[in-house]
Structure formats: C-alpha cells, structure tokens
mmCIF file of C-alpha atoms in Angstrom:
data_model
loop_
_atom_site.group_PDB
_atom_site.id
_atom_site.type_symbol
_atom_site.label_atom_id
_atom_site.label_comp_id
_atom_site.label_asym_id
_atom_site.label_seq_id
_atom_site.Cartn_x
_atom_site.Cartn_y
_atom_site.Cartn_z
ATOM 1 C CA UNK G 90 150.700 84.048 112.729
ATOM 2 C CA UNK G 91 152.288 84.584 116.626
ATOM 3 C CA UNK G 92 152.774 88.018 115.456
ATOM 4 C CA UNK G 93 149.015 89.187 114.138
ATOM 5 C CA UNK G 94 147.948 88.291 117.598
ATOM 6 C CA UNK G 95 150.036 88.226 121.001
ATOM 7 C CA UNK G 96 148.429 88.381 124.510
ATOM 8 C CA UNK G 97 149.582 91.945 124.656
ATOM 9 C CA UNK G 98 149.279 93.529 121.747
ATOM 10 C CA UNK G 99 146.899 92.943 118.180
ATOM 11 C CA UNK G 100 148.710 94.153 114.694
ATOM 12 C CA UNK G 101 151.793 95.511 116.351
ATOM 13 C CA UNK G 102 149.929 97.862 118.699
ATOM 14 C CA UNK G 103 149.198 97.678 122.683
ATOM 15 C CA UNK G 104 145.828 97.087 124.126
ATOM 16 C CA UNK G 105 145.714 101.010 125.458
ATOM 17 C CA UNK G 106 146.685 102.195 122.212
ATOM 18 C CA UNK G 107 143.851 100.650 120.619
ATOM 19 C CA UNK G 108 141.376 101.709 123.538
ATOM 20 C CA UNK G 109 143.050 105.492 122.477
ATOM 21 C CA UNK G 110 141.757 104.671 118.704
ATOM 22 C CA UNK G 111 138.462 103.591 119.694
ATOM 23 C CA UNK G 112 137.930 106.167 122.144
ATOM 24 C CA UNK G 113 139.111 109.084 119.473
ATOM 25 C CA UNK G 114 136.985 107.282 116.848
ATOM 26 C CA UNK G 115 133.962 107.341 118.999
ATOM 27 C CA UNK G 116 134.715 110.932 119.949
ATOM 28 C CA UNK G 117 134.729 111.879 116.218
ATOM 29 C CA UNK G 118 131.577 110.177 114.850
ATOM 30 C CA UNK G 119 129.748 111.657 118.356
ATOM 31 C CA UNK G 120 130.784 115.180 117.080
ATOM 32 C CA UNK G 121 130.649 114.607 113.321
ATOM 33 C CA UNK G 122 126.685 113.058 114.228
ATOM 34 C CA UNK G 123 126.271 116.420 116.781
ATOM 35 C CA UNK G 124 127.067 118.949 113.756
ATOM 36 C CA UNK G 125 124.737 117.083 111.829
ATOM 37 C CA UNK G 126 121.979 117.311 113.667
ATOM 38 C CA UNK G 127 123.068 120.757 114.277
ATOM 39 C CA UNK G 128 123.423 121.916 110.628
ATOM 40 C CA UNK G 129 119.323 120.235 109.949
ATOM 41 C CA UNK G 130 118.118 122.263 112.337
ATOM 42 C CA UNK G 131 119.724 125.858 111.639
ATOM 43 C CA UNK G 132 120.619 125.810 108.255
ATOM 44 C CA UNK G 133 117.490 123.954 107.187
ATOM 45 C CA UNK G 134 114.830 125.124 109.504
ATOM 46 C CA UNK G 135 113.202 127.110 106.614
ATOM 47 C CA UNK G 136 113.003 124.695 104.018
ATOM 48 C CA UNK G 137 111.128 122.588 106.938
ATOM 49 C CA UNK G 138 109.267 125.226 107.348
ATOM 50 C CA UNK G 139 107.888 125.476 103.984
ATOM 51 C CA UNK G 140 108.215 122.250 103.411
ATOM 52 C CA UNK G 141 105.263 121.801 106.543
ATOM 53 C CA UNK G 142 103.363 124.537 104.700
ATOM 54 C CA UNK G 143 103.363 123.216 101.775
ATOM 55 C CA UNK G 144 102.075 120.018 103.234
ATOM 56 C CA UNK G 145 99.315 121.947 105.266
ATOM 57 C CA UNK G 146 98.287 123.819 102.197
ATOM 58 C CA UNK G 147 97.739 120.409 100.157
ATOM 59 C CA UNK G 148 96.462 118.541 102.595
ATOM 60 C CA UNK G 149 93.573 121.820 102.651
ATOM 61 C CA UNK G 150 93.556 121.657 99.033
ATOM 62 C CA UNK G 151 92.554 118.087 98.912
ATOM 63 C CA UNK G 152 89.698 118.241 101.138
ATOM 64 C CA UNK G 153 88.772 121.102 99.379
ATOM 65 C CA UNK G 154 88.516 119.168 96.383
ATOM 66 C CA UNK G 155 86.884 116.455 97.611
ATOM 67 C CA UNK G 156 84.099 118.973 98.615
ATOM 68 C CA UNK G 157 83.917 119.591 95.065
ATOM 69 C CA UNK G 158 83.847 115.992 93.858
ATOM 70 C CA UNK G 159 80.842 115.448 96.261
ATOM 71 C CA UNK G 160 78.994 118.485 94.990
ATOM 72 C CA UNK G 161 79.657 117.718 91.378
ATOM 73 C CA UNK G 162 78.182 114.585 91.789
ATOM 74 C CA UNK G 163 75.429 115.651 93.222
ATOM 75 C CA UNK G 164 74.814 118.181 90.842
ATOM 76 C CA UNK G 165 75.000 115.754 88.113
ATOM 77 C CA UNK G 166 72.140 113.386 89.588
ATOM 78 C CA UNK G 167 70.380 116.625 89.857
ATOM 79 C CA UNK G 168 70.895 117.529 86.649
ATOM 80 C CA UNK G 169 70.250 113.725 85.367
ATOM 81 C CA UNK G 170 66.918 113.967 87.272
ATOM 82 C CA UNK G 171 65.802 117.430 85.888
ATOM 83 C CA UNK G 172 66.425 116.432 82.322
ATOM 84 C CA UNK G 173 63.761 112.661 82.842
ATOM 85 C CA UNK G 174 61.584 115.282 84.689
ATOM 86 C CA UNK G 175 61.814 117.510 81.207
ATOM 87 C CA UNK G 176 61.432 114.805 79.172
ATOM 88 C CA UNK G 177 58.202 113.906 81.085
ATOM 89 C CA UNK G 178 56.678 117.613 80.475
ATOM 90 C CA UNK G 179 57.583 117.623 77.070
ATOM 91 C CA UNK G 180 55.498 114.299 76.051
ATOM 92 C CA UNK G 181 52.771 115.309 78.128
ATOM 93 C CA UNK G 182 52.964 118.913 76.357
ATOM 94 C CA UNK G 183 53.319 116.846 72.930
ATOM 95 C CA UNK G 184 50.341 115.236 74.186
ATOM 96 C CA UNK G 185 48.232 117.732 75.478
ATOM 97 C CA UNK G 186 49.034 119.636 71.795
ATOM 98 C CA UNK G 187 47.672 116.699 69.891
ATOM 99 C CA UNK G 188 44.477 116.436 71.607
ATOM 100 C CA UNK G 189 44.085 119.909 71.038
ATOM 101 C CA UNK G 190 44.635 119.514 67.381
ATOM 102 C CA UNK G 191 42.086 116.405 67.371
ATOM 103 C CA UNK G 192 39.443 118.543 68.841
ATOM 104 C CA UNK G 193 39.465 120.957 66.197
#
C-alpha cells in the first residue's frame, strides 16, 4: 500500500504533475462549458425566438378565449332568461285567447 500513496507523489505521479492535470482539466470543461453557451446563443437564437413567440401568441390566445368563455356564459343566462320570459307571454297569450273564446 506504501506505493498508492507516498508523501511525494499519489499513483506513481508528482504533486505538480497532478496540479498540471487538474489545471488542464479545469481549462477544458471552462472552454467545453464557454462553446456551449456560445453555440445556445448563435446557433439557437431563432428557435428562441419563435419559441418566445409562440409563447406570446398563446398566452394572447388564452385570454382571448377566456373572453369568450365569459361572454358565452353570459349569453346563455341571457338566453335562459329570454326563453322563462317567452314562456311567460305565451301562457298569458294562451290565456288571454281563452277568455276570448269564453266571451263568445
């Protein structure tokens, strides 16, 4: 086990070659995570793009159709109202005619 670990050196290498690794390591993932970033914002810009449009446009749409919900609704108690209120007339018309029948 003396060799895994000495106070010089860790798996057969020296404490500045492993400060070398980590430092090239860390250089790699900080350019690998730079094109990354890079790539999202020129090669996909447009899809973003449209993809925020496309989000706009159906956020619009659904308040749009909420408008309509509301005024559906409301024409349907309206509508519900009008058709008692008929119902109303036409017995008092039914009415009105049977009198008139009685009379004569």
């Amino acid at each position: 086990m003396r060799w895994l670990i000495t106070p010089h050196t860790f798996l057969s290498l020296g404490w500045e070659e492993w400060a070398s690794i980590v430092a090239i390591i860390t250089a790699v993932a900080l350019v690998g995570r730079w094109l990354i970033n890079t790539a999202k914002r020129e090669l996909l810009a447009e899809t973003n793009d449209q993809l925020r449009l496309l989000n706009h446009n159906m956020e619009v749409k659904n308040r749009h159709d909420e408008r309509v919900d509301n005024r559906l609704e409301k024409g349907d108690r309206k509508f519900e109202e009008n058709s008692v209120r008929l119902d109303d007339h036409e017995r008092r018309i039914t009415r009105l005619e049977d009198e008139q029948h009685e009379r004569k």
